[in-house]
mmCIF file of C-alpha atoms in Angstrom:
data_model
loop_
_atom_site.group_PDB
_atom_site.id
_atom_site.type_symbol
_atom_site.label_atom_id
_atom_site.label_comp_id
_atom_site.label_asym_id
_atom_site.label_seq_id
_atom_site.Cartn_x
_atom_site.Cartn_y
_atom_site.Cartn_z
ATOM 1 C CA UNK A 1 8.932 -48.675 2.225
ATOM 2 C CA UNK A 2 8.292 -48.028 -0.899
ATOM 3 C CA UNK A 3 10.448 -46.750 -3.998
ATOM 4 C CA UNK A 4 9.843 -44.631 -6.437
ATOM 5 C CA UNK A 5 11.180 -44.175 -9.698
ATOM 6 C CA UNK A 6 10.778 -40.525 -11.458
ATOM 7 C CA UNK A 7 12.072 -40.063 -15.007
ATOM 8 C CA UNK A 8 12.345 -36.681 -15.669
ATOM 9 C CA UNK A 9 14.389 -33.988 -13.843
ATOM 10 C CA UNK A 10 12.209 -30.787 -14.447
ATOM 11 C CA UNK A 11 10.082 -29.066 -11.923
ATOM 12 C CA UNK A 12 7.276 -31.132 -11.515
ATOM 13 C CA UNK A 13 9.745 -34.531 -11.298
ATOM 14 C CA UNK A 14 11.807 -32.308 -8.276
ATOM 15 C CA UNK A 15 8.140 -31.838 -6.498
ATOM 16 C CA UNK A 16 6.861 -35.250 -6.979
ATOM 17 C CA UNK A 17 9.997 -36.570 -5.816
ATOM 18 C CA UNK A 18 10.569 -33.893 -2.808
ATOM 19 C CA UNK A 19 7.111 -35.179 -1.530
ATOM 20 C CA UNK A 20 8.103 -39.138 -2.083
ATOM 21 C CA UNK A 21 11.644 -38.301 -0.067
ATOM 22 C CA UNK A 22 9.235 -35.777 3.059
ATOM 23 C CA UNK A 23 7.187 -39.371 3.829
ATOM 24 C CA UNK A 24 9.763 -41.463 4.160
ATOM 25 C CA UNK A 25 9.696 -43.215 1.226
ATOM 26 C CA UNK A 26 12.708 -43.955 -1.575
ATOM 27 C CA UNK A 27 12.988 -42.374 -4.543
ATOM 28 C CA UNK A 28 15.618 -41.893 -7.701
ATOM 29 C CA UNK A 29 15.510 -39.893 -10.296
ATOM 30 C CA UNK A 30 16.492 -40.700 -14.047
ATOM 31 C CA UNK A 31 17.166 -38.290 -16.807
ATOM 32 C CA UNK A 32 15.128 -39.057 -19.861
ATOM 33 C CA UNK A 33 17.972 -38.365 -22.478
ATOM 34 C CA UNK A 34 20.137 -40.401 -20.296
ATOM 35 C CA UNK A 35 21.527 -43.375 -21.239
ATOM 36 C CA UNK A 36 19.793 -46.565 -20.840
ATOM 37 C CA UNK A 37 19.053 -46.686 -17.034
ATOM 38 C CA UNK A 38 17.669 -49.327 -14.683
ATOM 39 C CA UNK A 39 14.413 -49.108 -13.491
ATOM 40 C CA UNK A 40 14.165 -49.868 -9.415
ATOM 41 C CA UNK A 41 11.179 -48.344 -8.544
ATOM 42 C CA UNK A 42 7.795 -50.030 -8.039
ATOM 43 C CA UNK A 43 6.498 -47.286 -9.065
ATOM 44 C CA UNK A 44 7.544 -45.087 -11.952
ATOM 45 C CA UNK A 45 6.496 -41.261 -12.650
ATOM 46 C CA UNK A 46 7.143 -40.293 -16.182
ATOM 47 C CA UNK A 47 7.625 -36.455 -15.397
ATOM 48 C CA UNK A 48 8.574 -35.979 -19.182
ATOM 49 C CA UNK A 49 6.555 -33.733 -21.025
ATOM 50 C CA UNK A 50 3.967 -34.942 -22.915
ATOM 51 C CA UNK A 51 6.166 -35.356 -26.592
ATOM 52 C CA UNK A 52 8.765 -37.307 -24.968
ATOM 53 C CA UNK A 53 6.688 -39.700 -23.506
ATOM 54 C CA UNK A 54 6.804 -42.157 -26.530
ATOM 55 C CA UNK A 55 10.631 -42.132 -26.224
ATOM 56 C CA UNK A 56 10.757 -43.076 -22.793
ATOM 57 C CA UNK A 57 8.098 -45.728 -23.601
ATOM 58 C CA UNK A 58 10.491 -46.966 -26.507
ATOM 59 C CA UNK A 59 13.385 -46.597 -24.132
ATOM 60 C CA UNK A 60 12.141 -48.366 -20.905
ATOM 61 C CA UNK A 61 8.424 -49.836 -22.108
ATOM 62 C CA UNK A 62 10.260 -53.362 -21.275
ATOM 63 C CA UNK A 63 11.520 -52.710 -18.083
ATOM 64 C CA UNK A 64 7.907 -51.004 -16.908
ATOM 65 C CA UNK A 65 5.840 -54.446 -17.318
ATOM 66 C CA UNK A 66 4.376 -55.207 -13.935
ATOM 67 C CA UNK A 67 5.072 -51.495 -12.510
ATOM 68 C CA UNK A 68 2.938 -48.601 -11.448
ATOM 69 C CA UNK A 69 3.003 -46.071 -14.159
ATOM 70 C CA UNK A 70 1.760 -42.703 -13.505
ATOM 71 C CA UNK A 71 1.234 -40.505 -16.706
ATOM 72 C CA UNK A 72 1.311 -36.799 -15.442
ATOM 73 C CA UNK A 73 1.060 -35.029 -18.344
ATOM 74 C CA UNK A 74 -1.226 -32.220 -19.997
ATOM 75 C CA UNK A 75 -1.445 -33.288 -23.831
ATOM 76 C CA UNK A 76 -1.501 -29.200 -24.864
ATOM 77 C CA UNK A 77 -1.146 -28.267 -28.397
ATOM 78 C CA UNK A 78 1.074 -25.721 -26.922
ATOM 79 C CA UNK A 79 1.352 -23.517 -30.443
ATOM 80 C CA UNK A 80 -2.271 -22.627 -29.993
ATOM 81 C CA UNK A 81 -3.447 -23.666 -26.148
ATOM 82 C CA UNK A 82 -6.899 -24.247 -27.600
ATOM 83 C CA UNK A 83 -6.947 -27.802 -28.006
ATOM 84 C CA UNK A 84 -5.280 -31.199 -27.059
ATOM 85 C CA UNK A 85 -3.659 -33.725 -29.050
ATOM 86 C CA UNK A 86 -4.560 -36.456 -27.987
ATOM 87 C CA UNK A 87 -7.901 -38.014 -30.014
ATOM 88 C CA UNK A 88 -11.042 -35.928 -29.175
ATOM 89 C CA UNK A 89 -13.124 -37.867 -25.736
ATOM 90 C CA UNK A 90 -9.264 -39.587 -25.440
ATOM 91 C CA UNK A 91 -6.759 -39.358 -23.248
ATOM 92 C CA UNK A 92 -2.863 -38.928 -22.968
ATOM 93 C CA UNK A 93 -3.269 -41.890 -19.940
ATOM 94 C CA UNK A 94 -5.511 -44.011 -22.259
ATOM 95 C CA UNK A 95 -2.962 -44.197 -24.822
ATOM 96 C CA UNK A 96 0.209 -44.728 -22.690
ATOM 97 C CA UNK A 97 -1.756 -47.426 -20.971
ATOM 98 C CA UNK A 98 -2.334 -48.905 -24.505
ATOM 99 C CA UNK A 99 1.179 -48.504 -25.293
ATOM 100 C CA UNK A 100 1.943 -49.936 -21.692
ATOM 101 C CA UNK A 101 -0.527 -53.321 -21.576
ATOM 102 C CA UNK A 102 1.422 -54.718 -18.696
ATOM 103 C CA UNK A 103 2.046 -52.088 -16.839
ATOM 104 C CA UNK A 104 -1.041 -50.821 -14.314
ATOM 105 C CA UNK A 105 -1.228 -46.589 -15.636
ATOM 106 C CA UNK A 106 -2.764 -44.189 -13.696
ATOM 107 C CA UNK A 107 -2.896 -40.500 -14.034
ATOM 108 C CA UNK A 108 -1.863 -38.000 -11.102
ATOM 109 C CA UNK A 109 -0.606 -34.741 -10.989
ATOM 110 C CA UNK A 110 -1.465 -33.371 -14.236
ATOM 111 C CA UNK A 111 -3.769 -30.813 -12.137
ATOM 112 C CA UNK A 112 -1.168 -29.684 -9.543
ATOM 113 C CA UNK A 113 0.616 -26.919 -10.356
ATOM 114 C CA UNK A 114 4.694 -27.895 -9.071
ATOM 115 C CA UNK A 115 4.599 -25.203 -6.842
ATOM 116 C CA UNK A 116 1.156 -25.896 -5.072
ATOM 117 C CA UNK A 117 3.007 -29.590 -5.028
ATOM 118 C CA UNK A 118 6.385 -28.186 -3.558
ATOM 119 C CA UNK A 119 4.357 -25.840 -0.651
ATOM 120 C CA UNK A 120 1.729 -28.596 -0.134
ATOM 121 C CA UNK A 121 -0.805 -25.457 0.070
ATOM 122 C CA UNK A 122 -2.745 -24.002 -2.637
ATOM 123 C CA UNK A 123 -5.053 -21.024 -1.767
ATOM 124 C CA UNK A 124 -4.803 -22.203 1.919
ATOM 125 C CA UNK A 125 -6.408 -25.818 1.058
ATOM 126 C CA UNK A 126 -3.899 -29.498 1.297
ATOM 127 C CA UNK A 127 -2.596 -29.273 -2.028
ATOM 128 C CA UNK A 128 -4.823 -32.815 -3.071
ATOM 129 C CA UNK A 129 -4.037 -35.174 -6.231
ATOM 130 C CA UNK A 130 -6.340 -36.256 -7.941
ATOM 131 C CA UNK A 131 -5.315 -40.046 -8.690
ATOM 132 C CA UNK A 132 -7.340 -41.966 -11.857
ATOM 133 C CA UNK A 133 -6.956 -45.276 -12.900
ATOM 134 C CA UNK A 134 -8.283 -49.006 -13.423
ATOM 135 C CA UNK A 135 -6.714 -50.782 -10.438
ATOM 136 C CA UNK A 136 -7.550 -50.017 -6.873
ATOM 137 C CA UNK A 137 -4.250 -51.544 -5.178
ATOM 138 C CA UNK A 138 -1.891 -49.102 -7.477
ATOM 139 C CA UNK A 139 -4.013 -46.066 -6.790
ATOM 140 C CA UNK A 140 -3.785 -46.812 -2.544
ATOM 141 C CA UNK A 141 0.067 -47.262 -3.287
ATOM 142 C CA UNK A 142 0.272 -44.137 -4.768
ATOM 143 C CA UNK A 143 -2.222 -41.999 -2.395
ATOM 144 C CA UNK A 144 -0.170 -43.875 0.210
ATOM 145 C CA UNK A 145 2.807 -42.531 -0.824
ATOM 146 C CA UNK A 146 1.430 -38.960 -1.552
ATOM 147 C CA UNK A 147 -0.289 -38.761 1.914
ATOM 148 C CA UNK A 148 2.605 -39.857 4.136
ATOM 149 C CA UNK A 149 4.562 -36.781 2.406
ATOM 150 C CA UNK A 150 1.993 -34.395 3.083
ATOM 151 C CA UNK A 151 -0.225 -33.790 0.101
ATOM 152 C CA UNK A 152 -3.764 -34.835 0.247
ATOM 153 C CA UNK A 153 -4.456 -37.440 -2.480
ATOM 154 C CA UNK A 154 -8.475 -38.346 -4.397
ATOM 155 C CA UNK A 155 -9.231 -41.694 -6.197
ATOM 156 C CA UNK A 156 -11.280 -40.008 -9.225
ATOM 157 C CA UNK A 157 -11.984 -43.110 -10.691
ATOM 158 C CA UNK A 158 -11.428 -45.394 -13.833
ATOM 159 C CA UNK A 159 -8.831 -44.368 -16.317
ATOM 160 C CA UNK A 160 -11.919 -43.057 -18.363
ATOM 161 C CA UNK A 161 -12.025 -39.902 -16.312
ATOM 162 C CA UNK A 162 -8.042 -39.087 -17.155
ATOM 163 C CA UNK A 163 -10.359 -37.316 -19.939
ATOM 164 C CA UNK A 164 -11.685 -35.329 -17.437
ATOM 165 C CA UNK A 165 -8.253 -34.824 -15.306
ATOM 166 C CA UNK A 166 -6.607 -33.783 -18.660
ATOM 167 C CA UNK A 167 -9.624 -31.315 -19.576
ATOM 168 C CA UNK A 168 -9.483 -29.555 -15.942
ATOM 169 C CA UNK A 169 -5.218 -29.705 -16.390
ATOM 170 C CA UNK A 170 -6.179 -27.794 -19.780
ATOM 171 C CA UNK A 171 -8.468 -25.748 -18.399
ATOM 172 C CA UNK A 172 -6.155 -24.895 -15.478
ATOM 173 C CA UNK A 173 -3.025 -24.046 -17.728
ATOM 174 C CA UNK A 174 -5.121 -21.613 -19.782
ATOM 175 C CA UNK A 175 -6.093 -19.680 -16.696
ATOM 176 C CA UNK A 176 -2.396 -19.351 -15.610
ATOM 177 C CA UNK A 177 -1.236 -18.475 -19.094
ATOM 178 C CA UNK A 178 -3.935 -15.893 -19.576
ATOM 179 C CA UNK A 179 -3.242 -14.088 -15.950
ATOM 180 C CA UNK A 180 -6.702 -15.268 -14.495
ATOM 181 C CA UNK A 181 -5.036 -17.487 -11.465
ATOM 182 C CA UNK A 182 -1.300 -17.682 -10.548
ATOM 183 C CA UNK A 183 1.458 -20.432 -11.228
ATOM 184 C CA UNK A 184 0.881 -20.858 -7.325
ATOM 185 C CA UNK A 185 -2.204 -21.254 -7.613
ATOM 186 C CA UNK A 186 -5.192 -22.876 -9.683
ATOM 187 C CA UNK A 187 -8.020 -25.185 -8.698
ATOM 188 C CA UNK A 188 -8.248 -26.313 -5.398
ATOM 189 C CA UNK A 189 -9.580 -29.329 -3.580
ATOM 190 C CA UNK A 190 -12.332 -28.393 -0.431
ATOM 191 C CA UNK A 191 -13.332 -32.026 0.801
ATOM 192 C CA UNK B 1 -29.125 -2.229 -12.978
ATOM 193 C CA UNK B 2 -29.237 -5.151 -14.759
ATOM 194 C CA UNK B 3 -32.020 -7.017 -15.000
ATOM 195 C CA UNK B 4 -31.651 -11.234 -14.480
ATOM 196 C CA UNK B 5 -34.937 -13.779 -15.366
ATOM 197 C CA UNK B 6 -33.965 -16.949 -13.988
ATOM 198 C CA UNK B 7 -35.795 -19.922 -15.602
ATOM 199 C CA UNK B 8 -35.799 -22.487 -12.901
ATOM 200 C CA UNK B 9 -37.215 -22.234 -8.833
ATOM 201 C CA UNK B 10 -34.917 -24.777 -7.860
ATOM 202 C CA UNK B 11 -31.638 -25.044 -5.294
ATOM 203 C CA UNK B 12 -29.244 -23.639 -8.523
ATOM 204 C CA UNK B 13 -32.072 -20.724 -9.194
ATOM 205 C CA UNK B 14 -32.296 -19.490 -5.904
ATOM 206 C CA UNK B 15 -28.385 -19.332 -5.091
ATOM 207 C CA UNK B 16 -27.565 -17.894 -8.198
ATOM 208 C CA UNK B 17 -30.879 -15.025 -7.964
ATOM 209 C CA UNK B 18 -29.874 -14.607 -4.212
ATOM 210 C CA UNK B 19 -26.399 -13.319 -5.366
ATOM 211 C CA UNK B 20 -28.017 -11.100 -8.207
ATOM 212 C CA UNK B 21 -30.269 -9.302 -5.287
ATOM 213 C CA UNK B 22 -27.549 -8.825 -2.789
ATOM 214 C CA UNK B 23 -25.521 -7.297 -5.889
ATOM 215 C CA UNK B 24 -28.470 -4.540 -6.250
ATOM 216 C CA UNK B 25 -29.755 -5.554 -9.414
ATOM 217 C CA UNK B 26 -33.344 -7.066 -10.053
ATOM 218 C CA UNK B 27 -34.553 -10.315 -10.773
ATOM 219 C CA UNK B 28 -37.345 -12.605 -11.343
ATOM 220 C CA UNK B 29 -38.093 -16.120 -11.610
ATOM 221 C CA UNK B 30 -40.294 -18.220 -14.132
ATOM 222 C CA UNK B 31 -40.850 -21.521 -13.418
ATOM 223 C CA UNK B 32 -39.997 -24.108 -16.405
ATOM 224 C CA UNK B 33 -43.563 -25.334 -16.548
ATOM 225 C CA UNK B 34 -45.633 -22.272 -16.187
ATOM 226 C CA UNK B 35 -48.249 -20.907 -18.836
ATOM 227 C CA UNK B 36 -45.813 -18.696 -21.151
ATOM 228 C CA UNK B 37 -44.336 -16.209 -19.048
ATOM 229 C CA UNK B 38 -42.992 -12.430 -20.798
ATOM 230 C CA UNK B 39 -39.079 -13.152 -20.355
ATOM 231 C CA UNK B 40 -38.238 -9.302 -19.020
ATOM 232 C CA UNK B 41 -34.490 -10.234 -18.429
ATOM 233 C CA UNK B 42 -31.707 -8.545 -20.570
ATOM 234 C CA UNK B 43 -29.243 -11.645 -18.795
ATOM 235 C CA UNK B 44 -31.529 -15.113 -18.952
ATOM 236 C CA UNK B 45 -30.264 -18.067 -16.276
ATOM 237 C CA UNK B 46 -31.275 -21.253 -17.653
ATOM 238 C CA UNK B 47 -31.409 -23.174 -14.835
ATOM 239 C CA UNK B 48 -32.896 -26.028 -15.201
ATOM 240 C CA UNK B 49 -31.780 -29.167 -15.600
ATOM 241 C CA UNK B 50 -30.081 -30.522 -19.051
ATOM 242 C CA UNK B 51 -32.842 -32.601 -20.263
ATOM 243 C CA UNK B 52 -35.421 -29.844 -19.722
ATOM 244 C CA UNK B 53 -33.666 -27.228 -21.697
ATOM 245 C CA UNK B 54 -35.243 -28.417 -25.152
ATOM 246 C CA UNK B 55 -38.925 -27.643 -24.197
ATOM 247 C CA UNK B 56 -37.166 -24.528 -22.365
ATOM 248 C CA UNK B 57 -36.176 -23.372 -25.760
ATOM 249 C CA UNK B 58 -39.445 -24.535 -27.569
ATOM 250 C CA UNK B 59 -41.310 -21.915 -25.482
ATOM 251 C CA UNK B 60 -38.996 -19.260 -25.062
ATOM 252 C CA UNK B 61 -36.935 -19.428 -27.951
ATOM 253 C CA UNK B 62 -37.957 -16.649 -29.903
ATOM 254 C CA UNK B 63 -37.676 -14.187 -26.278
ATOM 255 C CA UNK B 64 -34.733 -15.096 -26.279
ATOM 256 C CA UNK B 65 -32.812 -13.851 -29.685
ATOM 257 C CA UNK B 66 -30.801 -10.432 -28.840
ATOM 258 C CA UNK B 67 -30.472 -11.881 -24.658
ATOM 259 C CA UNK B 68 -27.561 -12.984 -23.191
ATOM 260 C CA UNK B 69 -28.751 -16.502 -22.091
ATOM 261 C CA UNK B 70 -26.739 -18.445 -19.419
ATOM 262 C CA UNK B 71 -26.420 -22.254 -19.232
ATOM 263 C CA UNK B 72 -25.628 -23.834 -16.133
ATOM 264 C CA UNK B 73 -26.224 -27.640 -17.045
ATOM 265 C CA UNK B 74 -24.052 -30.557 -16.403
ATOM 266 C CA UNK B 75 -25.525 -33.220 -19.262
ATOM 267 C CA UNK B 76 -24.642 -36.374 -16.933
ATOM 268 C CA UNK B 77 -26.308 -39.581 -18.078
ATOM 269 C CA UNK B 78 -27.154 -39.861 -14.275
ATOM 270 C CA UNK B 79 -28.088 -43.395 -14.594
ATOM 271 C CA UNK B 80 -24.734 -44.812 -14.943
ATOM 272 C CA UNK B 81 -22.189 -41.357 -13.481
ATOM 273 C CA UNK B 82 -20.151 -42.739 -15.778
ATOM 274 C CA UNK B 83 -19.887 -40.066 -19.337
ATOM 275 C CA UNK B 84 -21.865 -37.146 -20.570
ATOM 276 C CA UNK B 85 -24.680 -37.124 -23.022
ATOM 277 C CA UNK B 86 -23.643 -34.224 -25.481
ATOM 278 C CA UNK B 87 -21.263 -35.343 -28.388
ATOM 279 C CA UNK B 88 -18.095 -36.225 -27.520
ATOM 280 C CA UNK B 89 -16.349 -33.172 -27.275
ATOM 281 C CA UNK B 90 -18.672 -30.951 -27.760
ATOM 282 C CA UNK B 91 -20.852 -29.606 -24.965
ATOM 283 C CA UNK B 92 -24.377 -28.640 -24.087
ATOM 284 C CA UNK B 93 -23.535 -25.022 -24.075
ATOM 285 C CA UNK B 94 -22.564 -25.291 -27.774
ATOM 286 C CA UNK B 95 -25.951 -27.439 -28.837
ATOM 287 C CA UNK B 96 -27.896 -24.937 -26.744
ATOM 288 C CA UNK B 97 -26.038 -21.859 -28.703
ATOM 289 C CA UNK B 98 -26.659 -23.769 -32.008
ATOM 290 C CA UNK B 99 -30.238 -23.879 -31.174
ATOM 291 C CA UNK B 100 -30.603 -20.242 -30.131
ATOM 292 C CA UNK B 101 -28.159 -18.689 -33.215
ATOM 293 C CA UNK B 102 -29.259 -14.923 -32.078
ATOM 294 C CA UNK B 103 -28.548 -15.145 -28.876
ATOM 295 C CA UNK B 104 -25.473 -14.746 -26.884
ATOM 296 C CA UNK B 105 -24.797 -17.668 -24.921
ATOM 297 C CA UNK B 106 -22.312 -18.420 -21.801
ATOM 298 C CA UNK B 107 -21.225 -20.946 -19.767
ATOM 299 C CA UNK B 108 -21.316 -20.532 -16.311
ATOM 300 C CA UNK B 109 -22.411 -22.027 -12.347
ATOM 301 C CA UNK B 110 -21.797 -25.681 -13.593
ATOM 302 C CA UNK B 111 -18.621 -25.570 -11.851
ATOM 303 C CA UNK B 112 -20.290 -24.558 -8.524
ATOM 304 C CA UNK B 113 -22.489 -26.502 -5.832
ATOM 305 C CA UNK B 114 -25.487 -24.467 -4.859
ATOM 306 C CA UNK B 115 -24.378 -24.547 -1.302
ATOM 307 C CA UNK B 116 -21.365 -22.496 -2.722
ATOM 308 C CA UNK B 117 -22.951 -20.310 -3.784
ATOM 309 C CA UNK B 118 -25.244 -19.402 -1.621
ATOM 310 C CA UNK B 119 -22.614 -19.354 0.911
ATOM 311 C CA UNK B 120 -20.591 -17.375 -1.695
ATOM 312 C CA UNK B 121 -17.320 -19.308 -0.120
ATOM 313 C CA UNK B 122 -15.553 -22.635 -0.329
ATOM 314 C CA UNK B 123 -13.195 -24.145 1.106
ATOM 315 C CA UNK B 124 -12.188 -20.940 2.953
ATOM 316 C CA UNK B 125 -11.650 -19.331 -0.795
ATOM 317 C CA UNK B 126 -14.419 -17.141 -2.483
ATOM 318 C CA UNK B 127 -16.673 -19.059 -4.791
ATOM 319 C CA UNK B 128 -15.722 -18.274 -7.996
ATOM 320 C CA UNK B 129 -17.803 -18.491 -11.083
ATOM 321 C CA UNK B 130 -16.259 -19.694 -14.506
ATOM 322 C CA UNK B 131 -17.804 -18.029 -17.881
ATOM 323 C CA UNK B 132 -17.054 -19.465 -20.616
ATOM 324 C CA UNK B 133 -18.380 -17.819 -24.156
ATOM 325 C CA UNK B 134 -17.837 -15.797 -27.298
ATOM 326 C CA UNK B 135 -19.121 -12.644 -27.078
ATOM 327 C CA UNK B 136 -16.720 -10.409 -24.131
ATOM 328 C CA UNK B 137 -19.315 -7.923 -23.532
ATOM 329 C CA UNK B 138 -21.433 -11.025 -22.305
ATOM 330 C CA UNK B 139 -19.070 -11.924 -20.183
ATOM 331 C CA UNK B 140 -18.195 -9.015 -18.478
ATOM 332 C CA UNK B 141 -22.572 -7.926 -18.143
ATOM 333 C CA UNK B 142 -22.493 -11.560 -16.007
ATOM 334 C CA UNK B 143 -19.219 -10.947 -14.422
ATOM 335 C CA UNK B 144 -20.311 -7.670 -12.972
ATOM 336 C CA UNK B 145 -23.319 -9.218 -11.768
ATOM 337 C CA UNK B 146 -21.411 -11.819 -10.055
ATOM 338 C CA UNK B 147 -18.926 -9.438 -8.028
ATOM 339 C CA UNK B 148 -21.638 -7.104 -7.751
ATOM 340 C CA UNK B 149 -23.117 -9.883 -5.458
ATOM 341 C CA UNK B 150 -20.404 -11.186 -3.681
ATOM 342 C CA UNK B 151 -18.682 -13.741 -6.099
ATOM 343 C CA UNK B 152 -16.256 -14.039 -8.158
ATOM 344 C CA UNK B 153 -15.807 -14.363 -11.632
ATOM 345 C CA UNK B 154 -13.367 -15.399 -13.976
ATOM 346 C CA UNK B 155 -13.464 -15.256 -17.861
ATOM 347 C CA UNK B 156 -12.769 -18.821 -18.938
ATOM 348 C CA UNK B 157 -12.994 -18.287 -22.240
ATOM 349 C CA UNK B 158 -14.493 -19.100 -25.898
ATOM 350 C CA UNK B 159 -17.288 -20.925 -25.583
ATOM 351 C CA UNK B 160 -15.364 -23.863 -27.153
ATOM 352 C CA UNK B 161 -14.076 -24.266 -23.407
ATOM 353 C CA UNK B 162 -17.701 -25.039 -22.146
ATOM 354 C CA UNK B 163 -16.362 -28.688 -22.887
ATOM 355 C CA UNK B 164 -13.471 -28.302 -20.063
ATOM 356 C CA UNK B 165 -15.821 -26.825 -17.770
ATOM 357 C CA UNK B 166 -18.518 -29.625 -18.207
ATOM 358 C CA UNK B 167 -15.513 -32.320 -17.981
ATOM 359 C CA UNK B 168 -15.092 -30.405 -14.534
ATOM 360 C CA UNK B 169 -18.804 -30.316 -13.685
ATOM 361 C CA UNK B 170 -18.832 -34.041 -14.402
ATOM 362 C CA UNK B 171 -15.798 -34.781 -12.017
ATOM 363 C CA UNK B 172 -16.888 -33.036 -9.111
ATOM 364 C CA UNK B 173 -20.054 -34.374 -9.391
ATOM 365 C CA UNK B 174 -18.954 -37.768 -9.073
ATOM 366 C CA UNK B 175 -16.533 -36.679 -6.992
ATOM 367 C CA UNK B 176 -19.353 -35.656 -4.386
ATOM 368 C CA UNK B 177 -21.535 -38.570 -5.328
ATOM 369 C CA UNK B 178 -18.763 -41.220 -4.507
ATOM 370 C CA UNK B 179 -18.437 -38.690 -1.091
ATOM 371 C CA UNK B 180 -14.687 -37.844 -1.888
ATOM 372 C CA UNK B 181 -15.893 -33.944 -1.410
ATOM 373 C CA UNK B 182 -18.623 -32.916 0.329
ATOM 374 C CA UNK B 183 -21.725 -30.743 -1.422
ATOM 375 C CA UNK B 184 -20.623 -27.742 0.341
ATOM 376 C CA UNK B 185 -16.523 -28.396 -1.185
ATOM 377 C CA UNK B 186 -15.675 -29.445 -4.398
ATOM 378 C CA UNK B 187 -13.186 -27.411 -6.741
ATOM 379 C CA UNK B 188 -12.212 -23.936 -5.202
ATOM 380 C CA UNK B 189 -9.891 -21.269 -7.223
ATOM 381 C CA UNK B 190 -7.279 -20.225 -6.094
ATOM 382 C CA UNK B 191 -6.056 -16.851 -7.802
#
């Protein structure tokens, strides 16, 4: 079995971790403004938004060496939804894994709405993350996980393309904000 | 009825001027290497592929100023699948509008396989076209076109956006390269 450690207690941590708990797997939650916590899980989900990942990294950085880290975030400039802010051809992923050399990062869920995540459906299609990162054995962990709970799970690749996983996540928030899809509903995967 | 010149005979070309038809508007085809052609279209498809739009625009150029000209290109290097060959961050749909100042140029049908088009369905969804650009009355001329014929059609944006949508075109391309979704599947919208 594997265990899971989401930090973060928003929508998209209750999804992730609603999926983790539906396959049989173990999971615990930590708050991020909590105090100093320990870190069980094998892998961790930082299901902060994309500001407060540097304090979790300053928080727990130590206790994530040798872990699974999975950076879910969408790096808006959220003033103007027009850009990102992370440097241009960049990625929020490529800079946590920086931040994070012994840790193994990969991105997930930055593309999946939570409630596509929570119904496992979007538009009548598996709800599917899209998994990106350098190491093969913590991306088949992870789609492991996600696929015995019922979601349908993609290796996309190196952590190069969290560039493109961030610029669809972009794309995909501007859409909801501006009324074009629904909060239900976005891109979907048709294999 | 609008009229539609698609530049291009090729997989793309046909899909897209098969949806113009069964919309009830007209269109015609030049192919990219033909003797200079009279460009009759008030909407112009480019569809040809990225690294034959420069001698696209060397003969046509001039037809096109006042026409609302349509890229569809995903600039791949398609030796290594592995980044795009416009700037970073900036897109072929912006070098293509820089080139062609008095024309009004969108983004659109990089986001869709030809087979999903033609089919006009994916996944079970409607295949839905993604138009990026500047100018709104653009937009909605192509957008018309589109549901005229069977598809559908969202306003993606500024043309500044043509860099998410080619960050998409690039992932589901090596998506369906590395067989993770098939040619007839890729990324379906769910409203």
């Amino acid at each position: 079995m594997a265990h899971i450690t989401i930090i973060g207690t928003g929508s998209m941590a209750n999804a992730i971790g609603g999926a983790v708990a539906d396959g049989g797997n173990s999971v615990d939650y930590v708050a991020k403004d909590a105090a100093a916590a320990t870190i069980v899980g094998d892998i961790v989900v930082l299901a902060v938004p994309y500001p407060a990942v540097d304090s979790v990294i300053a928080q727990y950085g130590a206790q994530l060496a040798g872990k699974v880290v999975v950076d879910i975030t969408n790096p808006l400039n959220f003033e103007t939804f027009d850009s990102l802010v992370v440097p241009v051809g960049s990625s929020a992923a490529a800079e946590i894994q920086a931040k994070l050399p012994e840790s193994r990062v990969l991105k997930a869920f930055n593309t999946t709405f939570a409630a596509t995540l929570a119904a496992k459906t979007v538009g009548g299609l598996p709800t599917t993350v899209l998994i990106a990162g350098d190491d093969a054995d913590a991306k088949q962990q992870l789609a492991a996980v996600l696929t015995a709970g019922g979601l349908g799970a993609i290796d996309a690749g190196a952590l190069s393309r969290a560039h493109e996983l961030e610029a669809l996540g972009f794309l995909q928030l501007t859409l909801a904000v501006g009324e074009k899809v629904g909060w239900t509903g976005g891109f979907a995967v048709a294999r």
